[in-house]
Coordinates of C-alpha atoms in Angstrom, one line a residue:
Chain A
M1 CA 19.1 14.1 5.2
D2 CA 21.0 12.0 7.9
L3 CA 17.7 11.0 9.3
L4 CA 16.5 10.2 5.9
L5 CA 19.4 7.7 5.4
W6 CA 18.5 6.1 8.7
F7 CA 14.9 5.7 7.7
E8 CA 16.1 4.3 4.4
Y9 CA 17.9 1.5 6.2
I10 CA 14.9 1.0 8.5
G11 CA 12.7 0.7 5.4
T12 CA 15.0 -1.8 3.8
F13 CA 15.2 -3.8 7.0
V14 CA 11.5 -4.0 7.3
F15 CA 10.9 -4.7 3.6
A16 CA 13.3 -7.5 3.7
I17 CA 11.5 -9.0 6.7
S18 CA 8.2 -8.7 4.9
G19 CA 9.6 -10.5 1.8
T20 CA 11.1 -13.3 4.1
L21 CA 7.8 -13.8 6.0
T22 CA 5.9 -14.0 2.6
A23 CA 8.5 -16.7 1.5
A24 CA 8.0 -18.6 4.7
D25 CA 4.1 -18.6 4.2
K26 CA 4.8 -20.2 0.7
R27 CA 7.2 -22.9 2.1
L28 CA 10.1 -21.7 0.2
D29 CA 13.6 -22.9 1.3
F30 CA 16.1 -20.6 3.0
F31 CA 17.4 -19.4 -0.4
G32 CA 14.1 -18.5 -1.6
A33 CA 13.4 -16.7 1.5
T34 CA 16.7 -14.7 1.1
V35 CA 15.8 -13.8 -2.5
A36 CA 12.4 -12.7 -1.5
G37 CA 13.8 -10.6 1.2
F38 CA 16.3 -8.9 -1.3
V39 CA 13.9 -8.3 -4.0
T40 CA 11.3 -6.8 -1.8
A41 CA 13.9 -4.5 -0.2
I42 CA 15.7 -3.4 -3.3
G43 CA 12.9 -3.8 -6.1
G44 CA 11.6 -0.2 -5.9
G45 CA 15.0 1.4 -5.9
T46 CA 16.3 -0.7 -8.7
M47 CA 13.4 0.2 -11.0
R48 CA 13.8 3.9 -10.2
D49 CA 17.4 3.7 -11.0
L50 CA 17.0 1.7 -14.2
L51 CA 14.3 4.0 -15.5
L52 CA 16.3 7.1 -14.8
G53 CA 19.5 5.5 -16.1
D54 CA 21.4 5.9 -13.0
T55 CA 23.7 2.9 -13.1
P56 CA 25.2 0.8 -11.6
V57 CA 21.9 0.8 -9.5
A58 CA 22.4 2.6 -6.1
W59 CA 22.4 -0.5 -3.8
M60 CA 25.3 -2.1 -5.7
R61 CA 27.5 0.8 -5.0
T62 CA 27.8 0.2 -1.2
N63 CA 27.9 -2.8 0.9
N64 CA 25.3 -1.4 3.4
Y65 CA 22.1 -2.5 1.9
F66 CA 23.5 -6.0 1.5
W67 CA 24.2 -6.4 5.2
V68 CA 21.1 -4.7 6.3
I69 CA 19.0 -7.2 4.1
I70 CA 21.1 -10.2 5.2
A71 CA 20.6 -9.2 8.9
A72 CA 17.0 -8.9 8.3
V73 CA 16.6 -12.3 6.7
V74 CA 18.7 -13.9 9.4
V75 CA 16.6 -12.3 12.2
T76 CA 13.5 -13.3 10.6
I77 CA 14.3 -16.9 10.2
I78 CA 15.7 -17.3 13.6
F79 CA 13.0 -15.4 15.5
R80 CA 10.1 -16.1 13.2
K81 CA 7.4 -16.6 15.9
H82 CA 8.5 -13.5 17.6
V83 CA 8.7 -11.5 14.4
M84 CA 5.3 -12.5 13.4
K85 CA 3.9 -11.2 16.7
L86 CA 5.3 -7.9 16.2
K87 CA 2.7 -7.1 13.5
R88 CA 2.0 -3.7 14.8
T89 CA 5.6 -2.6 15.2
L90 CA 6.4 -3.9 11.6
F91 CA 3.4 -2.1 10.3
L92 CA 4.8 1.2 11.7
F93 CA 8.2 0.6 10.3
D94 CA 6.9 -0.5 6.8
T95 CA 5.0 2.7 6.7
I96 CA 8.0 4.8 7.6
G97 CA 9.8 2.7 4.8
I98 CA 7.3 3.5 2.1
A99 CA 7.2 7.1 3.1
T100 CA 11.1 7.4 3.0
F101 CA 11.2 5.5 -0.4
T102 CA 8.5 7.8 -1.8
L103 CA 10.4 10.8 -0.8
L104 CA 13.8 9.6 -2.1
G105 CA 12.3 8.5 -5.5
L106 CA 10.5 11.8 -6.0
K107 CA 13.6 13.8 -5.1
K108 CA 15.8 11.7 -7.3
A109 CA 13.5 12.0 -10.3
L110 CA 13.2 15.7 -9.9
L111 CA 17.0 15.8 -9.8
F112 CA 17.0 14.1 -13.2
N113 CA 14.7 16.8 -14.5
I114 CA 11.7 14.5 -14.8
D115 CA 8.5 16.3 -15.0
P116 CA 6.6 16.6 -11.6
A117 CA 3.6 14.5 -12.6
M118 CA 6.1 11.6 -13.4
A119 CA 8.3 12.2 -10.6
V120 CA 5.3 11.7 -8.2
L121 CA 4.7 8.4 -10.1
M122 CA 8.4 7.6 -9.6
G123 CA 8.2 8.3 -6.0
M124 CA 5.3 6.1 -5.4
S125 CA 6.7 3.3 -7.6
S126 CA 10.0 3.3 -5.6
A127 CA 7.9 2.6 -2.6
V128 CA 5.8 -0.1 -3.8
V129 CA 7.5 -2.0 -6.6
G130 CA 9.5 -4.2 -4.2
G131 CA 6.2 -5.6 -2.8
V132 CA 4.8 -6.2 -6.2
I133 CA 7.9 -8.2 -7.4
R134 CA 7.6 -10.1 -4.1
D135 CA 4.1 -11.2 -4.7
I136 CA 4.8 -12.1 -8.5
L137 CA 7.7 -14.3 -7.4
C138 CA 5.5 -16.0 -4.9
N139 CA 2.8 -16.4 -7.7
E140 CA 0.1 -14.2 -6.2
V141 CA -1.9 -11.2 -7.5
P142 CA 0.1 -8.4 -6.1
L143 CA -1.3 -7.5 -2.7
I144 CA -1.3 -3.8 -3.5
F145 CA -3.8 -4.5 -6.3
H146 CA -6.6 -5.3 -3.8
R147 CA -5.7 -3.7 -0.5
E148 CA -6.3 -0.8 1.7
I149 CA -5.0 2.7 0.8
Y150 CA -1.1 2.2 0.2
A151 CA 0.1 3.6 -3.0
T152 CA -2.6 6.2 -2.8
A153 CA -0.9 7.5 0.4
C154 CA 2.5 7.7 -1.3
I155 CA 0.9 9.6 -4.1
A156 CA -0.9 12.0 -1.6
G157 CA 2.6 12.5 0.2
A158 CA 4.5 13.2 -3.0
L159 CA 2.0 15.8 -4.0
I160 CA 2.2 17.5 -0.6
Y161 CA 6.0 17.7 -1.2
L162 CA 5.6 19.3 -4.5
V163 CA 3.0 21.9 -3.3
L164 CA 5.0 22.9 -0.2
N165 CA 8.2 23.0 -2.3
R166 CA 6.6 25.4 -4.8
L167 CA 5.3 27.6 -2.0
G168 CA 9.0 27.9 -1.1
V169 CA 8.8 26.2 2.2
S170 CA 12.2 24.9 3.5
E171 CA 13.4 21.4 2.3
L172 CA 13.4 20.0 5.9
I173 CA 9.8 20.9 6.5
C174 CA 8.8 19.7 3.1
E175 CA 10.3 16.3 3.8
T176 CA 9.0 16.1 7.3
A177 CA 5.5 16.8 6.0
T178 CA 5.6 14.3 3.3
V179 CA 6.8 11.5 5.6
L180 CA 4.3 12.4 8.3
S181 CA 1.3 12.8 5.9
I182 CA 2.1 9.3 4.3
V183 CA 2.3 7.8 7.8
A184 CA -0.9 9.5 8.8
I185 CA -3.0 8.6 5.8
R186 CA -2.0 5.0 6.1
I187 CA -2.8 4.8 9.8
V188 CA -6.2 6.6 9.4
A189 CA -6.9 4.1 6.5
I190 CA -6.2 1.1 8.4
R191 CA -7.9 2.4 11.5
F192 CA -11.1 3.1 9.7
N193 CA -10.8 0.3 7.2
I194 CA -10.9 2.6 4.2
A195 CA -10.2 1.1 0.8
L196 CA -10.6 2.0 -2.8
P197 CA -13.8 0.7 -4.4
R198 CA -13.3 -2.5 -6.6
L199 CA -14.0 -2.6 -10.2
I200 CA -16.4 -5.3 -11.3
N201 CA -17.5 -6.2 -14.7
Q202 CA -21.3 -6.3 -14.5
K203 CA -22.3 -9.2 -16.6
E204 CA -25.8 -9.9 -15.4
Chain B
M1 CA 6.2 10.7 -38.9
D2 CA 3.5 13.0 -37.6
L3 CA 0.8 10.5 -38.5
L4 CA 3.0 7.9 -36.7
L5 CA 3.1 9.9 -33.6
W6 CA -0.7 9.9 -33.7
F7 CA -0.8 6.2 -34.1
E8 CA 1.5 5.9 -31.1
Y9 CA -0.9 7.8 -28.9
I10 CA -3.8 5.9 -30.2
G11 CA -1.9 2.7 -29.4
T12 CA -1.0 3.9 -25.9
F13 CA -4.7 4.8 -25.4
V14 CA -5.9 1.4 -26.5
F15 CA -3.3 -0.5 -24.6
A16 CA -4.2 1.3 -21.4
I17 CA -8.0 0.4 -22.1
S18 CA -7.1 -3.2 -22.5
G19 CA -5.0 -3.2 -19.2
T20 CA -7.9 -1.6 -17.3
L21 CA -10.4 -4.0 -18.6
T22 CA -8.2 -6.9 -17.6
A23 CA -7.9 -5.5 -14.1
A24 CA -11.6 -5.1 -13.8
D25 CA -11.9 -8.7 -14.8
K26 CA -9.7 -9.6 -12.0
R27 CA -11.7 -7.4 -9.5
L28 CA -8.8 -5.2 -8.9
D29 CA -9.5 -1.8 -7.2
F30 CA -9.3 1.7 -9.1
F31 CA -5.5 1.8 -8.1
G32 CA -4.8 -1.7 -9.5
A33 CA -6.7 -0.9 -12.7
T34 CA -4.7 2.4 -13.2
V35 CA -1.4 0.4 -12.8
A36 CA -2.6 -2.3 -15.1
G37 CA -3.4 0.4 -17.6
F38 CA -0.1 2.1 -17.3
V39 CA 2.2 -0.9 -17.6
T40 CA 0.3 -2.4 -20.6
A41 CA 0.7 1.0 -22.3
I42 CA 4.3 1.7 -21.5
G43 CA 5.7 -1.7 -20.8
G44 CA 7.0 -2.5 -24.3
G45 CA 8.6 1.0 -24.9
T46 CA 10.3 0.7 -21.4
M47 CA 11.9 -2.6 -22.2
R48 CA 13.0 -1.2 -25.4
D49 CA 14.6 1.7 -24.0
L50 CA 16.2 -0.1 -21.1
L51 CA 17.8 -2.7 -23.5
L52 CA 19.0 -0.1 -25.7
G53 CA 20.2 2.1 -22.8
D54 CA 18.3 5.0 -23.9
T55 CA 17.4 6.5 -20.4
P56 CA 15.5 8.2 -18.8
V57 CA 13.0 5.9 -20.7
A58 CA 11.0 7.9 -23.4
W59 CA 7.6 8.1 -21.7
M60 CA 9.3 9.8 -18.7
R61 CA 10.6 12.7 -20.8
T62 CA 7.2 14.2 -21.7
N63 CA 3.8 14.4 -19.9
N64 CA 1.9 13.3 -23.0
Y65 CA 1.8 9.5 -22.4
F66 CA 0.9 10.2 -18.9
W67 CA -2.2 12.0 -19.6
V68 CA -3.2 9.8 -22.5
I69 CA -3.1 6.9 -20.3
I70 CA -4.9 8.5 -17.3
A71 CA -7.6 9.5 -19.8
A72 CA -7.9 6.0 -21.1
V73 CA -8.2 4.6 -17.6
V74 CA -10.8 7.1 -16.6
V75 CA -12.9 6.6 -19.7
T76 CA -12.8 2.9 -19.3
I77 CA -13.8 3.0 -15.6
I78 CA -16.8 5.5 -16.3
F79 CA -18.0 4.0 -19.5
R80 CA -17.1 0.4 -18.7
K81 CA -20.2 -1.2 -20.2
H82 CA -20.0 0.8 -23.4
V83 CA -16.3 0.3 -23.8
M84 CA -16.9 -3.4 -23.6
K85 CA -19.3 -3.3 -26.4
L86 CA -16.8 -1.6 -28.7
K87 CA -14.8 -4.8 -29.1
R88 CA -14.6 -4.6 -32.7
T89 CA -13.2 -1.0 -32.7
L90 CA -10.8 -1.6 -29.9
F91 CA -9.5 -4.6 -31.8
L92 CA -8.7 -2.3 -34.9
F93 CA -7.1 0.2 -32.7
D94 CA -5.2 -2.4 -30.8
T95 CA -3.9 -3.6 -34.1
I96 CA -2.8 -0.2 -35.3
G97 CA -1.2 0.1 -31.9
I98 CA 1.0 -3.1 -32.1
A99 CA 1.8 -2.1 -35.7
T100 CA 3.0 1.2 -34.8
F101 CA 5.0 0.1 -31.7
T102 CA 6.6 -2.5 -33.9
L103 CA 7.6 0.0 -36.4
L104 CA 8.9 2.5 -33.7
G105 CA 10.9 -0.4 -31.8
L106 CA 12.4 -1.7 -35.0
K107 CA 13.5 1.9 -36.3
K108 CA 14.9 2.7 -32.9
A109 CA 17.0 -0.4 -32.6
L110 CA 18.4 0.1 -36.1
L111 CA 19.1 3.7 -35.0
F112 CA 21.2 2.3 -32.2
N113 CA 23.2 0.1 -34.8
I114 CA 21.5 -3.1 -33.5
D115 CA 21.7 -6.0 -36.2
P116 CA 18.6 -6.4 -38.1
A117 CA 17.6 -9.8 -36.7
M118 CA 17.7 -8.4 -33.2
A119 CA 16.1 -5.3 -34.4
V120 CA 13.1 -7.3 -35.6
L121 CA 12.9 -8.8 -32.3
M122 CA 13.0 -5.6 -30.6
G123 CA 10.3 -4.2 -32.7
M124 CA 8.0 -7.2 -31.9
S125 CA 8.8 -7.1 -28.3
S126 CA 8.1 -3.3 -28.0
A127 CA 4.6 -4.2 -29.3
V128 CA 3.8 -7.3 -27.0
V129 CA 5.7 -6.8 -23.8
G130 CA 3.1 -4.5 -22.3
G131 CA 0.4 -7.2 -22.7
V132 CA 2.7 -9.9 -21.1
I133 CA 3.5 -7.8 -18.0
R134 CA -0.3 -7.1 -17.7
D135 CA -1.0 -10.9 -17.7
I136 CA 1.7 -11.6 -15.3
L137 CA 0.6 -8.8 -12.9
C138 CA -2.9 -10.5 -13.1
N139 CA -1.3 -13.9 -12.3
E140 CA -2.2 -15.5 -15.8
V141 CA -0.1 -17.3 -18.4
P142 CA 0.5 -14.4 -20.9
L143 CA -2.3 -14.4 -23.4
I144 CA 0.2 -14.1 -26.2
F145 CA 1.6 -17.5 -25.5
H146 CA -1.6 -19.4 -26.4
R147 CA -3.4 -17.2 -28.8
E148 CA -4.1 -16.4 -32.5
I149 CA -1.4 -14.8 -34.7
Y150 CA -0.3 -11.7 -32.9
A151 CA 3.5 -11.5 -32.3
T152 CA 4.0 -13.3 -35.6
A153 CA 2.2 -10.5 -37.4
C154 CA 4.6 -8.1 -35.8
I155 CA 7.6 -10.0 -36.9
A156 CA 6.2 -10.4 -40.4
G157 CA 5.7 -6.7 -40.6
A158 CA 9.2 -5.8 -39.3
L159 CA 10.6 -8.3 -42.0
I160 CA 8.8 -6.5 -44.7
Y161 CA 10.1 -3.1 -43.6
L162 CA 13.8 -4.4 -43.7
V163 CA 13.3 -6.0 -47.1
L164 CA 11.6 -2.8 -48.6
N165 CA 14.3 -0.6 -47.0
R166 CA 16.9 -2.6 -48.5
L167 CA 15.4 -2.5 -51.9
G168 CA 15.8 1.3 -51.6
V169 CA 12.0 2.0 -51.2
S170 CA 11.1 5.4 -49.6
E171 CA 10.8 5.7 -46.0
L172 CA 7.1 6.5 -46.2
I173 CA 6.2 3.6 -48.3
C174 CA 8.2 1.3 -46.1
E175 CA 6.4 2.4 -43.0
T176 CA 3.0 2.4 -44.6
A177 CA 3.6 -1.1 -45.9
T178 CA 4.7 -2.3 -42.5
V179 CA 1.7 -0.9 -40.7
L180 CA -0.8 -2.1 -43.3
S181 CA 0.8 -5.6 -43.5
I182 CA 0.6 -6.1 -39.7
V183 CA -3.0 -5.0 -39.6
A184 CA -3.9 -7.2 -42.6
I185 CA -2.2 -10.4 -41.2
R186 CA -4.0 -10.0 -37.9
I187 CA -7.3 -9.4 -39.4
V188 CA -7.1 -12.4 -41.7
A189 CA -5.7 -14.6 -38.9
I190 CA -8.8 -13.6 -36.7
R191 CA -11.2 -13.8 -39.5
F192 CA -10.1 -17.4 -40.5
N193 CA -9.2 -18.4 -36.9
I194 CA -5.6 -19.2 -37.8
A195 CA -3.4 -20.0 -35.0
L196 CA 0.1 -21.5 -34.5
P197 CA 0.0 -25.2 -33.6
R198 CA 0.5 -26.0 -29.8
L199 CA 3.4 -28.0 -28.6
I200 CA 2.4 -31.0 -26.6
N201 CA 4.7 -33.2 -24.6
Q202 CA 3.4 -36.7 -25.6
K203 CA 3.3 -38.8 -22.6
E204 CA 1.2 -41.6 -23.7
Chain C
M1 CA 38.8 -17.4 -22.3
D2 CA 38.1 -19.0 -25.7
L3 CA 36.9 -22.1 -23.9
L4 CA 34.9 -19.9 -21.7
L5 CA 33.0 -18.4 -24.8
W6 CA 32.5 -22.0 -26.0
F7 CA 31.0 -22.7 -22.5
E8 CA 28.7 -19.7 -22.7
Y9 CA 27.2 -20.8 -26.0
I10 CA 26.7 -24.4 -24.6
G11 CA 25.0 -22.7 -21.7
T12 CA 22.8 -20.6 -23.7
F13 CA 22.0 -23.5 -26.0
V14 CA 20.9 -25.6 -23.0
F15 CA 19.1 -22.9 -21.2
A16 CA 17.0 -22.3 -24.4
I17 CA 16.2 -26.1 -24.5
S18 CA 15.0 -25.9 -20.9
G19 CA 12.8 -23.0 -21.7
T20 CA 11.3 -24.6 -24.7
L21 CA 10.7 -27.8 -22.8
T22 CA 8.9 -25.9 -19.9
A23 CA 6.8 -24.1 -22.5
A24 CA 5.9 -27.5 -24.1
D25 CA 4.7 -28.8 -20.6
K26 CA 2.4 -25.8 -20.4
R27 CA 1.1 -26.4 -23.9
L28 CA 2.2 -23.0 -25.2
D29 CA 2.3 -22.6 -29.1
F30 CA 5.6 -22.3 -31.1
F31 CA 5.9 -18.8 -30.6
G32 CA 5.4 -19.1 -26.8
A33 CA 8.0 -21.8 -26.8
T34 CA 10.5 -19.8 -28.6
V35 CA 9.9 -16.7 -26.3
A36 CA 10.4 -19.1 -23.2
G37 CA 13.6 -20.4 -24.8
F38 CA 14.7 -16.8 -25.4
V39 CA 14.2 -15.5 -22.0
T40 CA 15.6 -18.5 -20.2
A41 CA 18.8 -18.2 -22.2
I42 CA 19.4 -14.4 -22.1
G43 CA 17.4 -13.5 -18.8
G44 CA 20.4 -13.5 -16.5
G45 CA 22.8 -11.7 -18.8
T46 CA 20.2 -9.1 -19.5
M47 CA 19.6 -8.4 -15.7
R48 CA 23.5 -8.3 -15.3
D49 CA 24.1 -5.8 -18.0
L50 CA 20.8 -3.5 -17.0
L51 CA 21.9 -3.4 -13.4
L52 CA 25.7 -2.5 -14.3
G53 CA 24.4 -0.1 -16.9
D54 CA 26.3 -1.8 -19.8
T55 CA 23.8 -1.2 -22.7
P56 CA 22.9 -2.1 -25.3
V57 CA 22.9 -5.4 -23.5
A58 CA 25.4 -7.9 -24.5
W59 CA 23.2 -10.3 -26.5
M60 CA 22.0 -7.6 -28.6
R61 CA 25.4 -6.7 -29.8
T62 CA 26.1 -9.7 -31.9
N63 CA 23.8 -12.2 -33.8
N64 CA 25.5 -15.3 -32.2
Y65 CA 23.3 -15.7 -29.3
F66 CA 20.3 -15.2 -31.5
W67 CA 21.1 -18.2 -33.8
V68 CA 22.3 -20.4 -30.9
I69 CA 18.9 -19.8 -29.2
I70 CA 16.9 -20.3 -32.5
A71 CA 18.9 -23.7 -33.2
A72 CA 18.2 -24.8 -29.7
V73 CA 14.4 -24.2 -30.0
V74 CA 14.2 -25.8 -33.5
V75 CA 16.1 -28.8 -32.4
T76 CA 13.9 -29.2 -29.2
I77 CA 10.7 -28.8 -31.1
I78 CA 11.7 -31.3 -33.8
F79 CA 13.5 -33.9 -31.7
R80 CA 11.3 -33.4 -28.6
K81 CA 11.0 -37.0 -27.6
H82 CA 14.6 -37.6 -28.0
V83 CA 15.7 -34.5 -26.2
M84 CA 13.5 -35.5 -23.1
K85 CA 15.4 -38.8 -22.9
L86 CA 18.7 -36.9 -22.6
K87 CA 18.0 -35.7 -19.1
R88 CA 21.5 -36.7 -17.9
T89 CA 23.3 -34.9 -20.7
L90 CA 21.1 -31.9 -20.4
F91 CA 21.7 -31.8 -16.7
L92 CA 25.6 -31.8 -17.2
F93 CA 25.4 -29.1 -19.8
D94 CA 23.1 -27.0 -17.8
T95 CA 25.6 -27.3 -14.8
I96 CA 28.3 -26.1 -17.1
G97 CA 26.1 -23.4 -18.2
I98 CA 25.3 -21.9 -14.7
A99 CA 29.0 -22.4 -13.7
T100 CA 30.1 -20.2 -16.8
F101 CA 27.3 -17.7 -16.3
T102 CA 28.4 -17.3 -12.7
L103 CA 32.0 -16.8 -13.6
L104 CA 31.2 -14.3 -16.4
G105 CA 28.7 -12.3 -14.2
L106 CA 31.2 -12.1 -11.3
K107 CA 34.2 -11.0 -13.5
K108 CA 32.1 -8.5 -15.3
A109 CA 30.9 -7.0 -11.9
L110 CA 34.3 -6.8 -10.6
L111 CA 35.3 -5.0 -13.8
F112 CA 32.6 -2.4 -13.0
N113 CA 34.2 -1.9 -9.6
I114 CA 31.4 -3.4 -7.8
D115 CA 32.3 -4.7 -4.2
P116 CA 32.9 -8.4 -3.9
A117 CA 30.0 -9.3 -2.0
M118 CA 27.7 -7.7 -4.5
A119 CA 29.8 -9.3 -7.3
V120 CA 29.1 -12.7 -6.0
L121 CA 25.3 -11.9 -6.0
M122 CA 25.7 -10.6 -9.4
G123 CA 27.4 -13.9 -10.6
M124 CA 24.8 -16.1 -9.0
S125 CA 21.9 -14.0 -10.4
S126 CA 23.3 -14.0 -14.0
A127 CA 23.1 -17.8 -13.8
V128 CA 19.7 -18.3 -12.3
V129 CA 17.5 -15.3 -13.2
G130 CA 16.7 -16.7 -16.7
G131 CA 15.1 -19.7 -15.1
V132 CA 13.2 -17.6 -12.7
I133 CA 11.7 -15.4 -15.5
R134 CA 10.8 -18.6 -17.3
D135 CA 8.9 -20.0 -14.4
I136 CA 7.1 -16.6 -13.9
L137 CA 6.1 -16.5 -17.5
C138 CA 4.7 -20.0 -17.1
N139 CA 2.7 -19.0 -13.9
E140 CA 4.7 -21.2 -11.5
V141 CA 6.6 -20.4 -8.3
P142 CA 10.1 -20.3 -9.6
L143 CA 11.6 -23.8 -9.3
I144 CA 14.8 -22.5 -7.8
F145 CA 12.8 -21.5 -4.7
H146 CA 12.1 -25.0 -3.8
R147 CA 14.7 -27.2 -5.2
E148 CA 18.0 -29.0 -4.7
I149 CA 21.2 -27.0 -4.3
Y150 CA 21.5 -24.6 -7.3
A151 CA 22.1 -21.0 -6.6
T152 CA 24.0 -22.0 -3.6
A153 CA 26.6 -23.9 -5.8
C154 CA 27.0 -20.7 -7.9
I155 CA 27.5 -18.6 -4.6
A156 CA 30.0 -21.2 -3.4
G157 CA 31.9 -21.1 -6.9
A158 CA 32.0 -17.4 -6.9
L159 CA 33.5 -17.2 -3.4
I160 CA 36.2 -19.8 -4.4
Y161 CA 37.1 -17.4 -7.2
L162 CA 37.3 -14.5 -4.9
V163 CA 39.5 -16.3 -2.5
L164 CA 41.9 -17.9 -5.0
N165 CA 42.1 -14.6 -6.8
R166 CA 43.1 -12.7 -3.6
L167 CA 45.7 -15.4 -2.9
G168 CA 47.4 -14.4 -6.2
V169 CA 46.6 -17.7 -8.1
S170 CA 46.7 -17.3 -11.9
E171 CA 43.4 -16.3 -13.7
L172 CA 43.2 -19.6 -15.6
I173 CA 43.4 -21.7 -12.4
C174 CA 40.9 -19.4 -10.7
E175 CA 38.4 -19.7 -13.5
T176 CA 38.9 -23.6 -13.7
A177 CA 38.4 -24.1 -10.0
T178 CA 35.4 -22.1 -10.0
V179 CA 33.7 -23.9 -12.9
L180 CA 34.7 -27.3 -11.5
S181 CA 33.6 -26.6 -7.9
I182 CA 30.1 -25.4 -9.1
V183 CA 29.7 -28.5 -11.2
A184 CA 31.0 -30.8 -8.5
I185 CA 28.7 -29.2 -5.8
R186 CA 25.7 -29.6 -7.8
I187 CA 26.4 -33.3 -8.9
V188 CA 27.2 -34.2 -5.2
A189 CA 24.0 -32.4 -4.2
I190 CA 21.9 -34.3 -6.7
R191 CA 23.5 -37.5 -6.1
F192 CA 22.9 -37.5 -2.3
N193 CA 19.6 -35.5 -2.6
I194 CA 20.9 -32.7 -0.5
A195 CA 18.4 -29.6 -0.3
L196 CA 18.1 -26.7 1.8
P197 CA 15.7 -27.0 4.7
R198 CA 12.2 -25.3 4.0
L199 CA 10.8 -22.6 6.1
I200 CA 7.5 -23.4 7.7
N201 CA 5.3 -20.8 9.6
Q202 CA 4.3 -22.9 12.5
K203 CA 0.7 -22.1 13.1
E204 CA -0.3 -24.9 15.5

């Protein structure tokens, strides 16, 4: 659990970086970049807590997320050129981030007696909604809607947790398997350029 | 009430279809289409429950909505060409959907002791917010903002409910009159191509 | 406090006007304009109450906001040309509005035992989120992200409140100083055309 908390901060940090970079792409000012960093980092958790009715929402109950995000925004703005070269490292951290957020969202939903099918949805949404809000704020069709395997990996990981959990496997192993499988699926998808097929309205 | 529940599932099903079709128009992938189906179907009810503070939100407390939506998305993706030819049937179901959602939103707000004026707003929003989110996700100015009578029909229906209810008319008749009047107003508006006038900032 | 309530209605009124005008710019119909007026006026307070878990949200518990907004929308639509010439008056009222909303958001967050750093965030968001939603609905990158000092003034005002409050200054003076400083910062920023620097991803 302690490790999970570390992972959560890493995820928050990396999500904030991604928000800030997107904002810079759109030529937003410092304030806009900070906001983009914030909503990307906390968007998923906020939606999770609002839907479950667990208020005030988690990130408002402690100062930690606040400072992690501020740190990420400042680092990104100051070391922009360097940060952008770290694509590969960022990708790994981002993947750890979505894996962790999926796990936390799933577990919290189960704790609130939400049915497993919906809890899986909740886990996945916790991971991806921040990025969706980021893209809406920047006036783009959310990246996640036309992109390599991403939310799908979260769903797969959440399902693996549920299956192992029902088989009576220990919590630690369930969690480890979930995080590792999400990371693995995403890496394989990127590596071999796997994507979901697009829908096209044939009009010929 | 039992009939109302059936109507609600029909509305959910049709809203999910409309979301999926819009996503296909935007060339989103399968995942994006599913998400668009979901948010269109549950967006209104989610906003209603969040504003009222009735959490976890209604659609998370049962599996039914989940499966209705999944079914709608799958059917739409598989039978896309056929679904698109059913415009007229879909239109009727969609209208039954917004009428039902309006009624449910209105009644729930009144149950939470919300003032009638605001309860009417709540009824209308429950019906239309799903479509607004769908359009925002797909990066368009929400259809509802420049379209034939739609939300206006919901408001009219909600007002009719309130008037009949205050006159002491039985619940069943109030509900029937509300649903029928919303359906009738929309059909007449479409038939005779009635729309609200546009605002223009004269700059000549 | 009584004065603060008046300020809140003034802010609500002016925000509703700004939403309606933006909608007119986008050639929305009357309904769209009304919705834009509403969300601009109540967006910030809604987010504040949802995040804190204070539901039903404040504006639904009384009819007052409803009628203030309706009045603003009607006035704007009828006297459009005249309203647009009042830019300077509107600007002053808008500034009083964000100052008041910041103060109310900040105080409510502190009342809910939110940590000061987050309470400042909450105050600022209460003031600016309505405008952000307005811009998203109208399919634009939110104005606030590439604009003169605005949210920054709210943050500064909120910090001033916290400092004075900790120094033991009386509530009335704290509140007055907060509102006046936000108004002053904004006027100075506009007057001398001060803005935050933009982020640019150097790609040369």
